[in-house]
mmCIF file of C-alpha atoms in Angstrom:
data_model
loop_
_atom_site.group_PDB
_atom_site.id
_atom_site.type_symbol
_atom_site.label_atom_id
_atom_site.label_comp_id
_atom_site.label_asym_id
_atom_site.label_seq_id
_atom_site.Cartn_x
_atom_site.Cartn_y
_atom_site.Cartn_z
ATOM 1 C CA UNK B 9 8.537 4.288 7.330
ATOM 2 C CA UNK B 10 9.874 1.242 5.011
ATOM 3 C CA UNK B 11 8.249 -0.739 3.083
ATOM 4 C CA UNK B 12 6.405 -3.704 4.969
ATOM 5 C CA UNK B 13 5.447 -7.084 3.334
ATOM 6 C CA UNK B 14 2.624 -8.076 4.454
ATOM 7 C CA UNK B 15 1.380 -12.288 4.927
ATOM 8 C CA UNK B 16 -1.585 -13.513 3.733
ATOM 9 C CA UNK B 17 -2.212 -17.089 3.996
ATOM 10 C CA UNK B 18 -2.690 -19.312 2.082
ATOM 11 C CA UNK B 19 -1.935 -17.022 -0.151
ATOM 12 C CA UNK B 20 1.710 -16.510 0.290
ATOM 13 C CA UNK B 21 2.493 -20.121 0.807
ATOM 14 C CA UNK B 22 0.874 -20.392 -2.993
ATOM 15 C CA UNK B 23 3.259 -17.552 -4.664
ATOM 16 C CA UNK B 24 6.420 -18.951 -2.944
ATOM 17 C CA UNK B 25 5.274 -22.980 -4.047
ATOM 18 C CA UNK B 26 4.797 -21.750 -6.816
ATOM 19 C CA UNK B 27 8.168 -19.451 -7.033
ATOM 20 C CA UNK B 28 6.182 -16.284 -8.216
ATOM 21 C CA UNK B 29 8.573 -13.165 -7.771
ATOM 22 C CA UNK B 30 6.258 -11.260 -5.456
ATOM 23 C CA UNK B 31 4.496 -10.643 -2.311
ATOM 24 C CA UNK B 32 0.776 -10.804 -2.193
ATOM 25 C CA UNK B 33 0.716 -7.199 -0.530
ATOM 26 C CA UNK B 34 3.010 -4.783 1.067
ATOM 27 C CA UNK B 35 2.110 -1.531 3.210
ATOM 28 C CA UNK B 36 3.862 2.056 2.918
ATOM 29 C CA UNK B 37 2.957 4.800 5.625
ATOM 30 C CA UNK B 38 -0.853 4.799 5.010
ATOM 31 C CA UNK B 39 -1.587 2.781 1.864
ATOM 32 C CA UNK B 40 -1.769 -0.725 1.258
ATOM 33 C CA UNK B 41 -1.153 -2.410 -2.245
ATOM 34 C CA UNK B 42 -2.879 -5.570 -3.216
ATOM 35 C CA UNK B 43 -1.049 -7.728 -6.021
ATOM 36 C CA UNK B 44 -3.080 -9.200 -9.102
ATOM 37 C CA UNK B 45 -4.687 -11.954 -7.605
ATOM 38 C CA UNK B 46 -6.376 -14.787 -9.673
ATOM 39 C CA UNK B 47 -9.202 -16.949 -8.712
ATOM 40 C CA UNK B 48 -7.422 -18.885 -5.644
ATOM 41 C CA UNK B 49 -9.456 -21.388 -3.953
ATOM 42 C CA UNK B 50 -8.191 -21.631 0.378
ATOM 43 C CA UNK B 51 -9.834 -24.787 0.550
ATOM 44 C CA UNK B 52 -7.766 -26.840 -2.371
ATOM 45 C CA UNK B 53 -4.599 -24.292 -2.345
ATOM 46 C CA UNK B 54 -4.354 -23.623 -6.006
ATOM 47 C CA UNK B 55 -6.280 -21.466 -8.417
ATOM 48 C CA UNK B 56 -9.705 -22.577 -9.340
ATOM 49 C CA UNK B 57 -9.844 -23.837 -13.231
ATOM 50 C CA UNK B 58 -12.939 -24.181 -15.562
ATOM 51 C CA UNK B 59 -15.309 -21.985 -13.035
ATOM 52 C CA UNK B 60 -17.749 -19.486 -14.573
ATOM 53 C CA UNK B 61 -16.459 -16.042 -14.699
ATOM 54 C CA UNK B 62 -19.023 -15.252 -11.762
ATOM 55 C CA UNK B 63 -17.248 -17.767 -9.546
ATOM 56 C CA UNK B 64 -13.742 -16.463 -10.099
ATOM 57 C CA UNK B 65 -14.621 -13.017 -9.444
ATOM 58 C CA UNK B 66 -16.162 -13.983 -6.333
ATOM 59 C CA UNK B 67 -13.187 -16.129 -5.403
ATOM 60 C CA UNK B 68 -10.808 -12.970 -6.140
ATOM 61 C CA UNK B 69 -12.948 -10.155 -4.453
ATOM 62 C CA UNK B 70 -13.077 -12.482 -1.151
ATOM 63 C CA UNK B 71 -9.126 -12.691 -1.671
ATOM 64 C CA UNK B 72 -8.775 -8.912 -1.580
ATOM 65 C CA UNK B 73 -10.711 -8.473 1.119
ATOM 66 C CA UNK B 74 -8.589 -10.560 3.076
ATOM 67 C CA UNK B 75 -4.927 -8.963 1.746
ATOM 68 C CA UNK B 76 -6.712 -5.075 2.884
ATOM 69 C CA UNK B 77 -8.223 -6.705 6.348
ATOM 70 C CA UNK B 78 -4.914 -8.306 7.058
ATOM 71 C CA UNK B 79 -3.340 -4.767 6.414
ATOM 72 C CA UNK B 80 -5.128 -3.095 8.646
ATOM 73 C CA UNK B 81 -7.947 -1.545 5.691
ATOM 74 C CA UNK B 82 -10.899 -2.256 4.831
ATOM 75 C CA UNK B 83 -12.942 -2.661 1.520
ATOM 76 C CA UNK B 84 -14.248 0.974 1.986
ATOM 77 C CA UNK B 85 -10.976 2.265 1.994
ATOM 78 C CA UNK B 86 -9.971 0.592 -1.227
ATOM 79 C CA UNK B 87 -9.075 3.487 -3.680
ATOM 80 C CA UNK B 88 -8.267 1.940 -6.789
ATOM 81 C CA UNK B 89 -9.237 -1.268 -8.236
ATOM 82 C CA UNK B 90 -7.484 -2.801 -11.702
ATOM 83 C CA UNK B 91 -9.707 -5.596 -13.353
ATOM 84 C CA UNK B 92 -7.912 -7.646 -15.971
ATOM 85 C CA UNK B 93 -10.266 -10.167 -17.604
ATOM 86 C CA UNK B 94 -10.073 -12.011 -21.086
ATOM 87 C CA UNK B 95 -12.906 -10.952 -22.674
ATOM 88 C CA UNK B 96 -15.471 -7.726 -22.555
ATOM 89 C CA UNK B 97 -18.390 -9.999 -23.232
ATOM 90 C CA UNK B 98 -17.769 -10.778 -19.625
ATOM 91 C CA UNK B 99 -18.276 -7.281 -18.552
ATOM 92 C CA UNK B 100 -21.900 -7.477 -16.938
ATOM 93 C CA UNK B 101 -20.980 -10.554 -15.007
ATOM 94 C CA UNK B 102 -18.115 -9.212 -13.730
ATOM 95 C CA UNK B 103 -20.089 -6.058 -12.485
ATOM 96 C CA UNK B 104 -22.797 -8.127 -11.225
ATOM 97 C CA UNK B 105 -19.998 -9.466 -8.309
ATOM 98 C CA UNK B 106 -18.027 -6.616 -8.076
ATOM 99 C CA UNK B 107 -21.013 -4.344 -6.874
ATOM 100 C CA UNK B 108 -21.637 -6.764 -3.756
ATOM 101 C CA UNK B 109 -18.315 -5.785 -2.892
ATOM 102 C CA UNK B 110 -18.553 -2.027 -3.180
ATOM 103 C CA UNK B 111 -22.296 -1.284 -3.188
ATOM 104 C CA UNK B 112 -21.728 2.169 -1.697
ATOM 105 C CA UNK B 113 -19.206 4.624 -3.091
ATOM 106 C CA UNK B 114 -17.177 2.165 -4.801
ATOM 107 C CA UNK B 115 -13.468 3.020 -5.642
ATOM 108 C CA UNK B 116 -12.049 3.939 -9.202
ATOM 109 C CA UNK B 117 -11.435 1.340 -11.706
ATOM 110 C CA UNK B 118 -10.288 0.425 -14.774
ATOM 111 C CA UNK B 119 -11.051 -2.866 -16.427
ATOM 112 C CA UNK B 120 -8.581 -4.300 -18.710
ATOM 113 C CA UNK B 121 -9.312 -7.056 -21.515
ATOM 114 C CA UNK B 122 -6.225 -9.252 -21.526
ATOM 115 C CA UNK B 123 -5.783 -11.928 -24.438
ATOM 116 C CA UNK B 124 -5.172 -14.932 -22.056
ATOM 117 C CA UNK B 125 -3.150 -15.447 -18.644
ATOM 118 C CA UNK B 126 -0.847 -18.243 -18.106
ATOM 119 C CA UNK B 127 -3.253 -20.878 -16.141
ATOM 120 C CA UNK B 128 -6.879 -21.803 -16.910
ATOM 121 C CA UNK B 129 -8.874 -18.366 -15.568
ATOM 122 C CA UNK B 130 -10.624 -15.769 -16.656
ATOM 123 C CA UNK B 131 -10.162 -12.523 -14.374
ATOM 124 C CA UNK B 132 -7.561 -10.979 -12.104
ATOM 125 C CA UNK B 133 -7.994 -7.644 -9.681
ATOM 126 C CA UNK B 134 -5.560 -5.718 -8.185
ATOM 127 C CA UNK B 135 -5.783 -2.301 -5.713
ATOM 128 C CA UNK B 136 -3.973 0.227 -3.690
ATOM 129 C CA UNK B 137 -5.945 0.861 -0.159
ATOM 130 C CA UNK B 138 -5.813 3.807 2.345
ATOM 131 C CA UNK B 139 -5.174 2.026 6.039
#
């Protein structure tokens, strides 16, 4: 099987307005990957600024569970999760989200402080999904 690109909107409209070189997630055989995905906001069509961490993480975890549904997955088949976020002190908050998202058996994870992203947010998640 080849690699499939797989639509999300509004999503994809965003990256191409915005001419970012990538896809928001693409499916091979039996695993999805999610891009990085910043705080997006559906209802404005642009990424959220000055929201508290809290609000951007839920903003990013509803995004990926869009991109998996609209591969054909599902949050409980996310594997792997990547958190990228500027500062640790924002650890706890982060978690606080995250776990409403995968309260049961939640994937593996890593969670990256960056220095600072090139718009106005605080946190960005990736993951690879079994479909």
């Amino acid at each position: 099987m080849t690699r499939e690109v797989i639509r999300v909107e509004p999503l994809s409209t965003y990256l191409e307005r915005v001419k970012a070189p990538a896809c928001i997630a693409t499916r091979h055989n039996d695993t999805v990957y999610v891009s990085g995905l910043p705080p997006f906001d559906p209802a404005t069509g642009s990424v959220v600024v000055d929201a508290t961490v809290e609000r951007q993480t839920e903003l990013v975890l509803a995004q990926l569970k869009l991109c998996v549904e609209t591969a054909g997955s599902s949050l409980d088949q996310v594997l792997k999760c990547n958190v990228y976020c500027t500062s640790a002190e924002k650890f706890a908050a982060v978690n606080a989200i995250y776990d409403r998202y995968f309260p049961n058996n939640p994937p593996a994870r890593i969670f990256v402080c960056v220095p600072k992203w090139f718009g106005p947010f605080d946190i960005e998640i990736d993951c690879i999904a079994a479909a």
